[in-house]
Protein backbone atom coordinates (compact mmCIF):
# COMPACT_ATOMS: atom_id res chain seq x y z
CA MET A 1 0.00 0.00 0.00
CA ARG A 2 1.22 3.45 -0.85
CA ILE A 3 0.24 6.56 1.11
CA SER A 4 0.26 9.56 -1.23
CA ALA A 5 1.84 12.87 -0.27
CA ARG A 6 -1.66 14.34 -0.46
CA ALA A 7 -2.99 11.85 2.11
CA ASP A 8 0.05 12.30 4.36
CA TYR A 9 -0.31 16.08 4.27
CA ALA A 10 -4.06 15.88 4.88
CA VAL A 11 -3.64 13.67 7.94
CA ARG A 12 -0.87 15.90 9.30
CA ALA A 13 -2.99 19.03 8.76
CA ALA A 14 -5.96 17.38 10.47
CA LEU A 15 -3.73 16.39 13.38
CA GLN A 16 -2.53 19.97 13.69
CA LEU A 17 -6.16 21.07 13.89
CA ALA A 18 -6.94 18.28 16.40
CA ALA A 19 -4.06 19.42 18.62
CA SER A 20 -5.30 23.01 18.67
CA ARG A 21 -6.25 23.66 22.28
CA ASP A 22 -8.77 26.42 21.76
CA ASP A 23 -11.66 26.63 19.34
CA ALA A 24 -10.03 29.42 17.34
CA PRO A 25 -9.49 28.56 13.68
CA LEU A 26 -5.93 27.98 12.45
CA LYS A 27 -4.69 29.83 9.42
CA THR A 28 -3.39 27.87 6.46
CA GLU A 29 0.03 29.48 6.89
CA ALA A 30 0.25 28.30 10.51
CA ILE A 31 -0.66 24.71 9.59
CA ALA A 32 1.71 24.69 6.62
CA GLY A 33 4.56 26.07 8.72
CA ALA A 34 4.01 23.73 11.65
CA GLN A 35 3.87 20.63 9.44
CA ASP A 36 6.27 21.71 6.65
CA ILE A 37 3.58 21.38 3.99
CA PRO A 38 3.70 23.49 0.81
CA HIS A 39 1.16 26.28 1.35
CA LYS A 40 -0.56 26.13 -2.07
CA PHE A 41 -0.81 22.34 -1.92
CA LEU A 42 -2.32 22.58 1.57
CA GLU A 43 -4.97 25.07 0.39
CA GLY A 44 -6.29 22.52 -2.10
CA ILE A 45 -6.24 19.75 0.50
CA LEU A 46 -8.11 21.87 3.05
CA ASN A 47 -10.72 22.75 0.41
CA ASP A 48 -11.25 19.03 -0.27
CA MET A 49 -11.53 18.40 3.47
CA ARG A 50 -14.06 21.24 3.75
CA ARG A 51 -16.15 19.84 0.89
CA GLY A 52 -15.87 16.40 2.52
CA GLY A 53 -17.28 17.74 5.80
CA LEU A 54 -14.15 17.25 7.89
CA VAL A 55 -13.20 20.88 8.41
CA LEU A 56 -14.99 24.19 8.63
CA SER A 57 -13.53 27.41 7.31
CA ARG A 58 -14.06 31.02 8.22
CA ARG A 59 -12.89 34.01 6.22
CA GLY A 60 -11.43 37.24 7.52
CA GLY A 61 -8.82 38.37 10.00
CA ASN A 62 -9.94 35.87 12.60
CA GLY A 63 -10.56 33.22 9.99
CA GLY A 64 -8.97 29.90 9.26
CA TYR A 65 -9.82 26.23 9.61
CA ARG A 66 -11.01 23.99 12.41
CA LEU A 67 -12.33 20.45 12.59
CA ALA A 68 -16.03 20.10 11.80
CA ARG A 69 -16.45 17.34 14.41
CA PRO A 70 -14.59 16.27 17.54
CA ALA A 71 -11.23 14.66 16.76
CA GLU A 72 -12.44 11.46 18.46
CA SER A 73 -15.08 11.02 15.77
CA ILE A 74 -12.78 11.46 12.75
CA SER A 75 -10.77 8.42 11.74
CA ILE A 76 -7.56 8.46 9.76
CA ALA A 77 -9.52 6.55 7.09
CA ASP A 78 -12.04 9.42 6.89
CA VAL A 79 -9.27 11.88 6.07
CA ILE A 80 -7.59 9.66 3.49
CA ARG A 81 -10.86 8.88 1.72
CA VAL A 82 -11.77 12.57 1.41
CA VAL A 83 -8.52 13.49 -0.32
CA ASP A 84 -7.60 10.25 -2.14
CA GLY A 85 -10.75 8.16 -2.50
CA PRO A 86 -10.90 4.45 -1.63
CA LEU A 87 -8.29 3.13 0.78
CA VAL A 88 -7.42 0.16 -1.42
CA SER A 89 -7.80 -0.12 -5.16
CA VAL A 90 -6.12 -2.15 -7.87
CA ARG A 91 -5.33 -0.13 -10.98
CA GLY A 92 -7.92 2.38 -9.76
CA VAL A 93 -10.64 -0.27 -9.40
CA ARG A 94 -12.19 -1.32 -6.08
CA PRO A 95 -11.49 -5.01 -5.33
CA PRO A 96 -15.13 -6.23 -5.50
CA ASP A 97 -15.33 -4.93 -9.07
CA LEU A 98 -12.41 -7.09 -10.22
CA SER A 99 -12.41 -10.58 -11.61
CA TYR A 100 -9.56 -12.96 -12.33
CA SER A 101 -9.32 -16.36 -13.92
CA GLY A 102 -7.01 -19.34 -13.88
CA PRO A 103 -4.10 -19.23 -11.44
CA ALA A 104 -4.81 -15.56 -10.65
CA GLN A 105 -8.32 -16.35 -9.39
CA SER A 106 -7.28 -16.34 -5.73
CA LEU A 107 -5.92 -12.79 -6.06
CA LEU A 108 -9.38 -11.35 -5.46
CA PRO A 109 -9.73 -12.77 -1.92
CA LEU A 110 -6.18 -11.59 -1.23
CA TRP A 111 -7.03 -8.01 -2.26
CA ILE A 112 -10.24 -8.17 -0.21
CA ALA A 113 -8.27 -9.39 2.84
CA LEU A 114 -5.77 -6.58 2.37
CA ARG A 115 -8.57 -4.02 2.16
CA SER A 116 -10.19 -5.48 5.26
CA ASN A 117 -6.99 -5.16 7.28
CA VAL A 118 -6.26 -1.65 6.05
CA ARG A 119 -9.81 -0.62 6.95
CA GLU A 120 -9.57 -2.21 10.39
CA ILE A 121 -6.46 -0.23 11.22
CA LEU A 122 -7.27 3.13 9.64
CA GLU A 123 -10.94 3.18 10.68
CA GLY A 124 -9.97 2.15 14.21
CA VAL A 125 -7.61 5.06 14.82
CA SER A 126 -8.97 8.56 15.35
CA LEU A 127 -7.26 11.90 14.99
CA ALA A 128 -7.52 12.21 18.78
CA ASP A 129 -5.66 8.90 19.24
CA VAL A 130 -2.73 9.99 17.09
CA ALA A 131 -2.66 13.58 18.40
CA ALA A 132 -2.46 12.22 21.95
CA ALA A 133 0.14 9.58 20.94
CA GLU A 134 -2.21 6.88 22.24
CA LEU A 135 -2.70 4.36 19.45
CA PRO A 136 -5.19 1.58 20.18
CA ALA A 137 -3.42 -1.41 21.75
CA ASP A 138 -4.05 -3.72 18.80
CA VAL A 139 -2.54 -1.19 16.38
CA ALA A 140 0.41 -0.42 18.65
CA ALA A 141 1.09 -4.16 19.00
CA LEU A 142 1.64 -4.42 15.24
CA THR A 143 4.71 -2.22 15.62
CA ASP A 144 6.25 -4.64 18.13
CA ALA A 145 7.15 -7.28 15.53
CA PRO A 146 10.93 -7.30 14.97
CA ASP A 147 10.57 -6.83 11.20
CA ALA A 148 7.87 -4.14 11.39
CA TRP A 149 10.42 -1.34 11.14
CA VAL A 150 12.60 -2.99 8.49
CA ASN A 151 12.17 -2.52 4.75
CA PRO A 152 12.69 -5.79 2.90
């Protein structure tokens, strides 16, 4: 699975908003600076997140962005889907819409299993979890495997 720069930036921006202690909106420049995200790229991402119902925006001197819902109710999957679409696709096609034959026939259940595991992890972790550095125990346990941090 590949996480796009767009998805990474969107999650980081959402986490910056989740970590904001007051209800005052954060300006795009502040989010971009805090997370080292290109400003123009971030503007487009925040607009997608606004259209997707994850953030609210306010114009003017006291304007900026804030989360549309509590951070506990926004999963990492929610953010990724808003900016990138489905969590898992094969050649841009969702796994249930694929079909294979012959020796490749068992690929479909493999892609479905992959999607299921990705969903389980990303839907089970909220912005609040990550912002507080408190991943759910089952997700944190996956990082304990000796080879989890090694690139083959």
